[in-house]
Amino acid sequence: MRNNWTIEEIKDIYNKPLLELVYEAATVHRNNQQTAEVQVCTLLSIKTGGCSEDCAYCPQAARYHTDVTVQPLMQKDTVLEYAKKAKEAGSTRFCMGAAWREVRDNRDFDRVLDMVKGVNELGMEVCCTLGMLTESQAQKLADAGLYAYNHNLDTSNEYYGEIITTRTYDDRLKTLDNVRKAGVSVCCGGIIGLGETHEDRIKMLHTLATLPEHPESVPVNALVPVDGTPLANNQRVDVWDMVRMIATARILMPKAMVRLSAGRTAMNLAEQALCFMAGANSIFAGEKLLTTPNPSFEEDQAMFQLLGLTPREAFKSEKEMASLVS
Ligand code: SAM
Ligand code: DTB
Ligand code: SF4
């Protein structure tokens, strides 16, 4: 595993002729992952809308007028019902998202800790995405059984200020560091289609691939333009750009799960197949991401069957580590 990649090296990879790049990424994928296996994750928005941040892509920011209805933090039992359904439908990871700038040490956080305990007891990998965290909050989540924490860098350090002004890139990096220190698995990636340049994408991949440890999961999102947000009229991301991002991420971070995240409803089966070929091995399943649509359970089942993909079992990395040690 390398975490000393240079910008020049990454640029050379990213700019390879497309099929050459896909071939190389597929080779790295084959040498480091079970290529027929795809991790199936389910997202649930446990607290929706009304967020104080100004992320230009986000339908949940209070300052933009979108169709999202604000909903307070769900009850634990309701969340556990959703988690059970997700498990029955074949998901092994359950990710709870809250439209918060940061976690506060209050009763809502205590309730989230209870949710984490409950989902963990179902035998699923529990993930949360709750905004910024302190070291002690990360530790409390870990103690409750949190498996992974999602916190995206979204774009390059240089372009970040064009998209979000209410926090800094360093704030993001600090939270990621706190998550690591607590021994929680890191899920960190970004979005393309924000108006960034290829250079910005390369710089973001550079930051991810030169962290002291690579994130265990790297979500690659295509912007879902939402009416009422400043990016509502952005052009849809070219699928070839998604393939290029996924392939480059796969080559740079061979052991990470690379997730084909937001934007799948705009992609046909052949386009998604190319993303799996290029090294994607994780998806979000279920009708909804947090607030925007996602392919249906039936569509994804048909896709898995057609492409010969199988869902990855839960906690597989730990089981593999354990078998290496024994
Ligand atoms: N509030 C928390 C935070 O900002 O970290 C967690 C929730 S936030 C919705 C999680 C991630 O969803 C963002 O970092 C962004 O990458 C992604 N996201 C949000 N809106 C999106 C959109 N319209 N299209 C694609 N990805 C989006
Ligand atoms: C990530 O990178 N993508 C997911 C998850 N992490 C939390 C969220 C996508 C959200 C898309 C917009 C929405 O549905 O609100
Ligand atoms: Fe809030 Fe997260 Fe949306 Fe930003 S991405 S506005 S922090 S919910």
Short mmCIF file of C-alpha atoms and ligand atoms in Angstrom, two decimals:
data_model
loop_
_atom_site.label_atom_id
_atom_site.label_comp_id
_atom_site.label_asym_id
_atom_site.label_seq_id
_atom_site.Cartn_x
_atom_site.Cartn_y
_atom_site.Cartn_z
CA MET A 1 0.00 0.00 0.00
CA ARG A 2 1.36 3.38 -0.94
CA ASN A 3 0.44 6.68 0.65
CA ASN A 4 3.22 8.71 -0.92
CA TRP A 5 1.57 9.21 -4.32
CA THR A 6 2.53 12.44 -6.06
CA ILE A 7 0.11 14.71 -7.91
CA GLU A 8 2.07 14.02 -11.12
CA GLU A 9 1.70 10.25 -10.74
CA ILE A 10 -2.02 10.58 -10.11
CA LYS A 11 -2.42 12.91 -13.07
CA ASP A 12 -0.72 10.34 -15.29
CA ILE A 13 -3.06 7.60 -14.09
CA TYR A 14 -6.22 9.73 -14.34
CA ASN A 15 -5.34 10.88 -17.87
CA LYS A 16 -4.57 7.47 -19.35
CA PRO A 17 -6.57 6.44 -22.42
CA LEU A 18 -9.89 5.33 -20.92
CA LEU A 19 -9.81 1.63 -21.78
CA GLU A 20 -6.18 1.36 -20.71
CA LEU A 21 -7.14 2.94 -17.38
CA VAL A 22 -10.09 0.56 -16.92
CA TYR A 23 -7.88 -2.43 -17.74
CA GLU A 24 -5.27 -1.40 -15.18
CA ALA A 25 -7.87 -0.69 -12.53
CA ALA A 26 -9.58 -4.02 -13.22
CA THR A 27 -6.21 -5.75 -12.77
CA VAL A 28 -5.57 -4.03 -9.43
CA HIS A 29 -9.13 -4.88 -8.45
CA ARG A 30 -8.66 -8.55 -9.35
CA ASN A 31 -5.39 -8.75 -7.39
CA ASN A 32 -6.79 -7.17 -4.24
CA GLN A 33 -10.52 -7.81 -4.03
CA GLN A 34 -13.13 -10.46 -4.74
CA THR A 35 -14.28 -8.99 -8.03
CA ALA A 36 -17.69 -10.69 -8.11
CA GLU A 37 -18.57 -9.32 -4.69
CA VAL A 38 -20.34 -6.04 -4.03
CA GLN A 39 -21.04 -4.59 -0.60
CA VAL A 40 -24.68 -3.57 -0.23
CA CYS A 41 -25.29 -0.66 2.13
CA THR A 42 -28.55 1.02 3.11
CA LEU A 43 -28.87 4.66 4.04
CA LEU A 44 -31.43 6.18 6.37
CA SER A 45 -31.88 9.85 7.06
CA ILE A 46 -32.51 9.83 10.82
CA LYS A 47 -32.73 13.64 11.04
CA THR A 48 -33.67 15.46 7.89
CA GLY A 49 -33.22 19.04 6.68
CA GLY A 50 -32.85 22.30 8.56
CA CYS A 51 -29.05 22.13 8.50
CA SER A 52 -27.14 25.31 9.31
CA GLU A 53 -24.35 24.62 6.78
CA ASP A 54 -24.25 26.06 3.25
CA CYS A 55 -22.99 23.07 1.21
CA ALA A 56 -24.04 24.21 -2.28
CA TYR A 57 -25.08 20.73 -3.42
CA CYS A 58 -27.21 19.83 -0.43
CA PRO A 59 -31.01 19.73 -0.39
CA GLN A 60 -30.92 19.64 3.42
CA ALA A 61 -29.33 23.04 4.03
CA ALA A 62 -31.91 25.27 5.76
CA ARG A 63 -30.96 28.32 3.71
CA TYR A 64 -32.01 26.83 0.36
CA HIS A 65 -35.66 26.39 -0.56
CA THR A 66 -36.00 22.77 -1.57
CA ASP A 67 -38.82 20.22 -1.33
CA VAL A 68 -37.23 18.53 1.67
CA THR A 69 -39.48 18.50 4.74
CA VAL A 70 -37.64 19.04 8.02
CA GLN A 71 -37.92 16.04 10.32
CA PRO A 72 -36.58 15.85 13.87
CA LEU A 73 -34.45 12.94 15.06
CA MET A 74 -36.30 9.64 14.62
CA GLN A 75 -37.14 7.34 17.51
CA LYS A 76 -34.77 4.44 18.09
CA ASP A 77 -37.44 1.78 17.50
CA THR A 78 -38.41 3.25 14.13
CA VAL A 79 -34.76 3.21 13.06
CA LEU A 80 -34.36 -0.40 14.16
CA GLU A 81 -37.42 -1.37 12.09
CA TYR A 82 -35.76 0.16 9.01
CA ALA A 83 -32.50 -1.61 9.82
CA LYS A 84 -34.22 -5.00 10.11
CA LYS A 85 -35.93 -4.48 6.75
CA ALA A 86 -32.61 -3.51 5.18
CA LYS A 87 -31.00 -6.65 6.60
CA GLU A 88 -33.81 -8.84 5.28
CA ALA A 89 -33.33 -7.24 1.85
CA GLY A 90 -29.65 -8.28 1.91
CA SER A 91 -27.86 -5.17 3.19
CA THR A 92 -24.90 -5.76 5.48
CA ARG A 93 -24.15 -2.14 6.30
CA PHE A 94 -26.64 0.34 7.70
CA CYS A 95 -25.69 4.01 7.53
CA MET A 96 -27.59 6.63 9.51
CA GLY A 97 -27.31 10.22 8.31
CA ALA A 98 -28.20 13.37 10.23
CA ALA A 99 -28.34 16.86 8.75
CA TRP A 100 -26.17 18.31 11.47
CA ARG A 101 -23.18 20.63 11.23
CA GLU A 102 -21.65 18.77 14.16
CA VAL A 103 -22.56 16.43 16.97
CA ARG A 104 -23.46 18.05 20.29
CA ASP A 105 -23.28 16.27 23.61
CA ASN A 106 -27.00 16.22 24.31
CA ARG A 107 -29.95 13.84 24.50
CA ASP A 108 -30.14 13.53 20.71
CA PHE A 109 -26.59 12.19 20.67
CA ASP A 110 -27.47 9.74 23.46
CA ARG A 111 -30.34 8.52 21.30
CA VAL A 112 -28.02 8.05 18.33
CA LEU A 113 -25.68 6.03 20.58
CA ASP A 114 -28.63 3.78 21.46
CA MET A 115 -29.44 3.39 17.76
CA VAL A 116 -25.85 2.39 17.07
CA LYS A 117 -26.02 -0.25 19.83
CA GLY A 118 -29.29 -1.59 18.46
CA VAL A 119 -28.14 -1.87 14.84
CA ASN A 120 -24.88 -3.46 15.92
CA GLU A 121 -26.84 -6.08 17.84
CA LEU A 122 -28.62 -6.98 14.58
CA GLY A 123 -25.24 -8.14 13.27
CA MET A 124 -24.92 -5.35 10.71
CA GLU A 125 -21.96 -3.05 10.16
CA VAL A 126 -23.21 0.26 11.60
CA CYS A 127 -22.14 3.52 10.00
CA CYS A 128 -23.07 7.10 10.84
CA THR A 129 -22.65 10.43 9.11
CA LEU A 130 -23.45 13.18 11.59
CA GLY A 131 -21.10 16.04 10.67
CA MET A 132 -18.08 17.09 12.72
CA LEU A 133 -17.02 15.03 15.74
CA THR A 134 -14.66 15.59 18.65
CA GLU A 135 -12.31 12.86 19.76
CA SER A 136 -14.46 11.98 22.78
CA GLN A 137 -17.64 11.82 20.67
CA ALA A 138 -15.90 9.50 18.23
CA GLN A 139 -14.86 7.34 21.18
CA LYS A 140 -18.44 7.24 22.53
CA LEU A 141 -19.67 6.09 19.11
CA ALA A 142 -16.95 3.45 18.99
CA ASP A 143 -17.89 2.22 22.47
CA ALA A 144 -21.53 1.93 21.35
CA GLY A 145 -20.42 -0.39 18.53
CA LEU A 146 -20.00 1.99 15.59
CA TYR A 147 -18.17 0.26 12.75
CA ALA A 148 -17.61 3.12 10.29
CA TYR A 149 -18.01 6.89 10.04
CA ASN A 150 -18.72 8.70 6.79
CA HIS A 151 -17.27 12.17 6.40
CA ASN A 152 -16.46 13.29 2.87
CA LEU A 153 -13.82 15.72 1.67
CA ASP A 154 -16.13 16.30 -1.31
CA THR A 155 -13.60 18.16 -3.52
CA SER A 156 -10.10 19.65 -3.50
CA ASN A 157 -8.88 21.93 -0.75
CA GLU A 158 -8.60 24.70 -3.38
CA TYR A 159 -12.20 24.39 -4.63
CA TYR A 160 -13.76 23.71 -1.22
CA GLY A 161 -14.45 27.39 -0.48
CA GLU A 162 -16.55 27.69 -3.66
CA ILE A 163 -18.91 24.98 -2.37
CA ILE A 164 -18.94 25.40 1.42
CA THR A 165 -18.06 28.49 3.45
CA THR A 166 -19.39 27.47 6.87
CA ARG A 167 -16.49 25.14 7.68
CA THR A 168 -12.99 24.46 6.38
CA TYR A 169 -11.12 21.59 4.80
CA ASP A 170 -9.01 21.41 7.95
CA ASP A 171 -12.19 20.94 10.03
CA ARG A 172 -12.99 17.93 7.85
CA LEU A 173 -9.49 16.49 8.20
CA LYS A 174 -9.62 16.98 11.97
CA THR A 175 -12.83 14.95 12.26
CA LEU A 176 -11.34 12.20 10.11
CA ASP A 177 -8.36 12.13 12.46
CA ASN A 178 -10.67 11.88 15.49
CA VAL A 179 -12.52 8.98 13.86
CA ARG A 180 -9.22 7.16 13.21
CA LYS A 181 -7.99 7.71 16.76
CA ALA A 182 -11.17 6.05 18.05
CA GLY A 183 -10.41 2.98 15.95
CA VAL A 184 -13.49 3.45 13.76
CA SER A 185 -13.31 2.54 10.07
CA VAL A 186 -13.14 5.64 7.83
CA CYS A 187 -15.53 6.20 4.92
CA CYS A 188 -14.42 9.27 2.99
CA GLY A 189 -14.80 10.34 -0.62
CA GLY A 190 -16.33 13.10 -2.64
CA ILE A 191 -18.68 14.40 -5.32
CA ILE A 192 -18.03 15.19 -8.93
CA GLY A 193 -20.13 17.58 -10.98
CA LEU A 194 -19.81 20.57 -8.62
CA GLY A 195 -18.16 22.67 -11.34
CA GLU A 196 -14.66 21.55 -10.34
CA THR A 197 -11.83 20.96 -12.81
CA HIS A 198 -10.07 17.66 -13.51
CA GLU A 199 -7.18 19.13 -11.51
CA ASP A 200 -9.46 19.49 -8.46
CA ARG A 201 -10.53 15.86 -8.75
CA ILE A 202 -6.91 14.76 -8.98
CA LYS A 203 -6.05 16.86 -5.91
CA MET A 204 -8.91 15.37 -3.91
CA LEU A 205 -7.80 11.84 -4.83
CA HIS A 206 -4.27 12.86 -3.82
CA THR A 207 -5.46 13.99 -0.37
CA LEU A 208 -7.38 10.74 0.13
CA ALA A 209 -4.58 8.48 -1.07
CA THR A 210 -1.91 10.25 1.03
CA LEU A 211 -3.77 10.18 4.36
CA PRO A 212 -1.67 8.33 6.97
CA GLU A 213 -3.98 5.35 6.30
CA HIS A 214 -6.25 5.01 3.28
CA PRO A 215 -9.96 5.24 4.08
CA GLU A 216 -11.51 1.76 4.21
CA SER A 217 -14.38 3.05 2.03
CA VAL A 218 -14.28 5.71 -0.66
CA PRO A 219 -17.70 6.87 -1.90
CA VAL A 220 -17.70 8.46 -5.33
CA ASN A 221 -20.87 10.51 -5.74
CA ALA A 222 -22.15 12.12 -8.93
CA LEU A 223 -23.97 15.34 -8.09
CA VAL A 224 -27.72 14.85 -7.97
CA PRO A 225 -28.83 18.37 -8.87
CA VAL A 226 -31.72 19.38 -6.60
CA ASP A 227 -34.12 22.27 -7.29
CA GLY A 228 -33.61 25.15 -4.90
CA THR A 229 -29.88 24.49 -4.32
CA PRO A 230 -27.26 26.74 -5.96
CA LEU A 231 -26.11 23.80 -8.11
CA ALA A 232 -29.62 22.91 -9.35
CA ASN A 233 -28.74 23.78 -12.94
CA ASN A 234 -25.34 22.10 -13.08
CA GLN A 235 -24.84 19.79 -16.02
CA ARG A 236 -25.15 16.10 -15.26
CA VAL A 237 -21.83 14.35 -14.75
CA ASP A 238 -20.52 12.49 -17.77
CA VAL A 239 -20.47 8.77 -17.00
CA TRP A 240 -16.93 8.52 -18.39
CA ASP A 241 -15.83 10.92 -15.66
CA MET A 242 -17.36 8.61 -13.03
CA VAL A 243 -15.49 5.67 -14.54
CA ARG A 244 -12.24 7.65 -14.54
CA MET A 245 -12.65 8.65 -10.88
CA ILE A 246 -13.51 5.11 -9.78
CA ALA A 247 -10.66 3.55 -11.74
CA THR A 248 -8.11 6.04 -10.40
CA ALA A 249 -9.36 5.57 -6.83
CA ARG A 250 -9.09 1.79 -7.26
CA ILE A 251 -5.48 1.99 -8.48
CA LEU A 252 -4.42 4.42 -5.73
CA MET A 253 -6.23 2.62 -2.88
CA PRO A 254 -6.30 -1.09 -3.83
CA LYS A 255 -7.71 -2.38 -0.53
CA ALA A 256 -10.48 0.20 -0.11
CA MET A 257 -14.11 -0.46 -0.90
CA VAL A 258 -14.88 2.02 -3.68
CA ARG A 259 -18.55 2.94 -3.59
CA LEU A 260 -20.59 3.88 -6.64
CA SER A 261 -22.77 6.21 -4.59
CA ALA A 262 -25.18 9.01 -5.56
CA GLY A 263 -26.16 9.34 -9.20
CA ARG A 264 -27.04 5.75 -10.13
CA THR A 265 -30.60 6.58 -11.22
CA ALA A 266 -29.11 8.56 -14.11
CA MET A 267 -26.97 5.57 -15.20
CA ASN A 268 -28.08 2.57 -17.23
CA LEU A 269 -26.96 -1.00 -16.50
CA ALA A 270 -24.10 -0.94 -19.00
CA GLU A 271 -22.74 2.24 -17.43
CA GLN A 272 -22.94 0.80 -13.92
CA ALA A 273 -21.32 -2.42 -15.17
CA LEU A 274 -18.40 -0.38 -16.44
CA CYS A 275 -18.03 1.20 -12.99
CA PHE A 276 -17.86 -2.29 -11.40
CA MET A 277 -15.34 -3.30 -14.04
CA ALA A 278 -13.30 -0.20 -13.14
CA GLY A 279 -13.16 -1.24 -9.49
CA ALA A 280 -16.33 -0.13 -7.77
CA ASN A 281 -17.41 -2.78 -5.25
CA SER A 282 -20.02 -1.16 -3.07
CA ILE A 283 -23.40 0.49 -3.60
CA PHE A 284 -26.26 2.04 -1.67
CA ALA A 285 -29.43 0.01 -2.10
CA GLY A 286 -33.04 0.99 -1.49
CA GLU A 287 -35.50 3.41 -3.03
CA LYS A 288 -33.92 6.47 -1.42
CA LEU A 289 -30.43 7.72 -0.62
CA LEU A 290 -30.99 10.30 2.12
CA THR A 291 -33.59 12.48 0.38
CA THR A 292 -33.15 11.74 -3.35
CA PRO A 293 -34.23 8.68 -5.38
CA ASN A 294 -32.11 5.56 -5.91
CA PRO A 295 -32.73 2.44 -8.07
CA SER A 296 -35.34 0.06 -6.61
CA PHE A 297 -34.52 -3.18 -4.81
CA GLU A 298 -35.88 -5.17 -7.77
CA GLU A 299 -33.79 -3.25 -10.32
CA ASP A 300 -30.64 -3.87 -8.29
CA GLN A 301 -31.46 -7.54 -7.83
CA ALA A 302 -31.87 -7.89 -11.58
CA MET A 303 -28.57 -6.07 -12.12
CA PHE A 304 -26.73 -8.38 -9.68
CA GLN A 305 -28.15 -11.40 -11.45
CA LEU A 306 -27.34 -10.11 -14.92
CA LEU A 307 -23.75 -9.20 -14.01
CA GLY A 308 -23.12 -12.24 -11.82
CA LEU A 309 -22.48 -10.15 -8.70
CA THR A 310 -23.04 -11.38 -5.14
CA PRO A 311 -23.52 -9.32 -1.96
CA ARG A 312 -20.48 -9.24 0.34
CA GLU A 313 -21.07 -10.65 3.83
CA ALA A 314 -20.88 -8.39 6.89
CA PHE A 315 -17.57 -7.94 8.82
CA LYS A 316 -15.68 -9.76 6.09
CA SER A 317 -12.45 -7.74 6.51
CA GLU A 318 -12.26 -8.74 10.18
CA LYS A 319 -12.90 -12.40 9.35
CA GLU A 320 -10.12 -12.33 6.75
CA MET A 321 -7.73 -10.69 9.23
CA ALA A 322 -8.60 -13.28 11.88
CA SER A 323 -7.93 -16.15 9.47
CA LEU A 324 -4.53 -14.64 8.57
CA VAL A 325 -3.54 -14.45 12.23
CA SER A 326 -4.65 -18.01 13.11
N1 SAM B 1 -24.21 16.41 7.52
C1 SAM B 1 -23.25 15.42 7.37
C2 SAM B 1 -22.03 15.87 6.57
O1 SAM B 1 -22.12 16.88 5.89
O2 SAM B 1 -21.00 15.21 6.66
C3 SAM B 1 -23.77 14.13 6.77
C4 SAM B 1 -24.76 14.09 5.63
S1 SAM B 1 -24.21 14.65 4.05
C5 SAM B 1 -25.74 14.62 3.20
C6 SAM B 1 -23.21 13.35 3.40
C7 SAM B 1 -22.65 13.52 2.00
O3 SAM B 1 -23.67 13.38 1.02
C8 SAM B 1 -22.01 14.84 1.63
O4 SAM B 1 -20.72 14.96 2.10
C9 SAM B 1 -22.01 14.78 0.11
O5 SAM B 1 -20.82 14.18 -0.37
C10 SAM B 1 -23.20 13.86 -0.20
N2 SAM B 1 -24.27 14.61 -0.89
C11 SAM B 1 -25.13 15.49 -0.34
N3 SAM B 1 -25.97 16.01 -1.25
C12 SAM B 1 -25.63 15.44 -2.44
C13 SAM B 1 -26.13 15.58 -3.78
N4 SAM B 1 -27.12 16.42 -4.07
N5 SAM B 1 -25.56 14.84 -4.75
C14 SAM B 1 -24.54 13.97 -4.45
N6 SAM B 1 -24.03 13.81 -3.22
C15 SAM B 1 -24.56 14.54 -2.22
C1 DTB B 2 -22.03 9.53 0.54
O1 DTB B 2 -20.88 9.75 0.12
N1 DTB B 2 -23.12 9.55 -0.19
C2 DTB B 2 -24.30 9.32 0.62
C3 DTB B 2 -23.68 8.98 1.99
N2 DTB B 2 -22.30 9.23 1.79
C4 DTB B 2 -24.19 9.62 3.22
C5 DTB B 2 -25.25 10.43 0.61
C6 DTB B 2 -25.71 10.82 -0.77
C7 DTB B 2 -26.75 11.86 -0.60
C8 DTB B 2 -27.37 12.27 -1.90
C9 DTB B 2 -28.36 13.33 -1.70
C10 DTB B 2 -29.56 12.95 -0.89
O2 DTB B 2 -30.16 11.88 -1.11
O3 DTB B 2 -29.98 13.76 -0.02
FE1 SF4 B 3 -25.68 19.93 6.28
FE2 SF4 B 3 -24.28 17.74 5.59
FE3 SF4 B 3 -26.04 18.86 3.88
FE4 SF4 B 3 -23.77 20.12 4.41
S1 SF4 B 3 -23.97 18.11 3.41
S2 SF4 B 3 -25.82 21.07 4.36
S3 SF4 B 3 -23.48 19.60 6.56
S4 SF4 B 3 -26.52 17.91 5.81
#
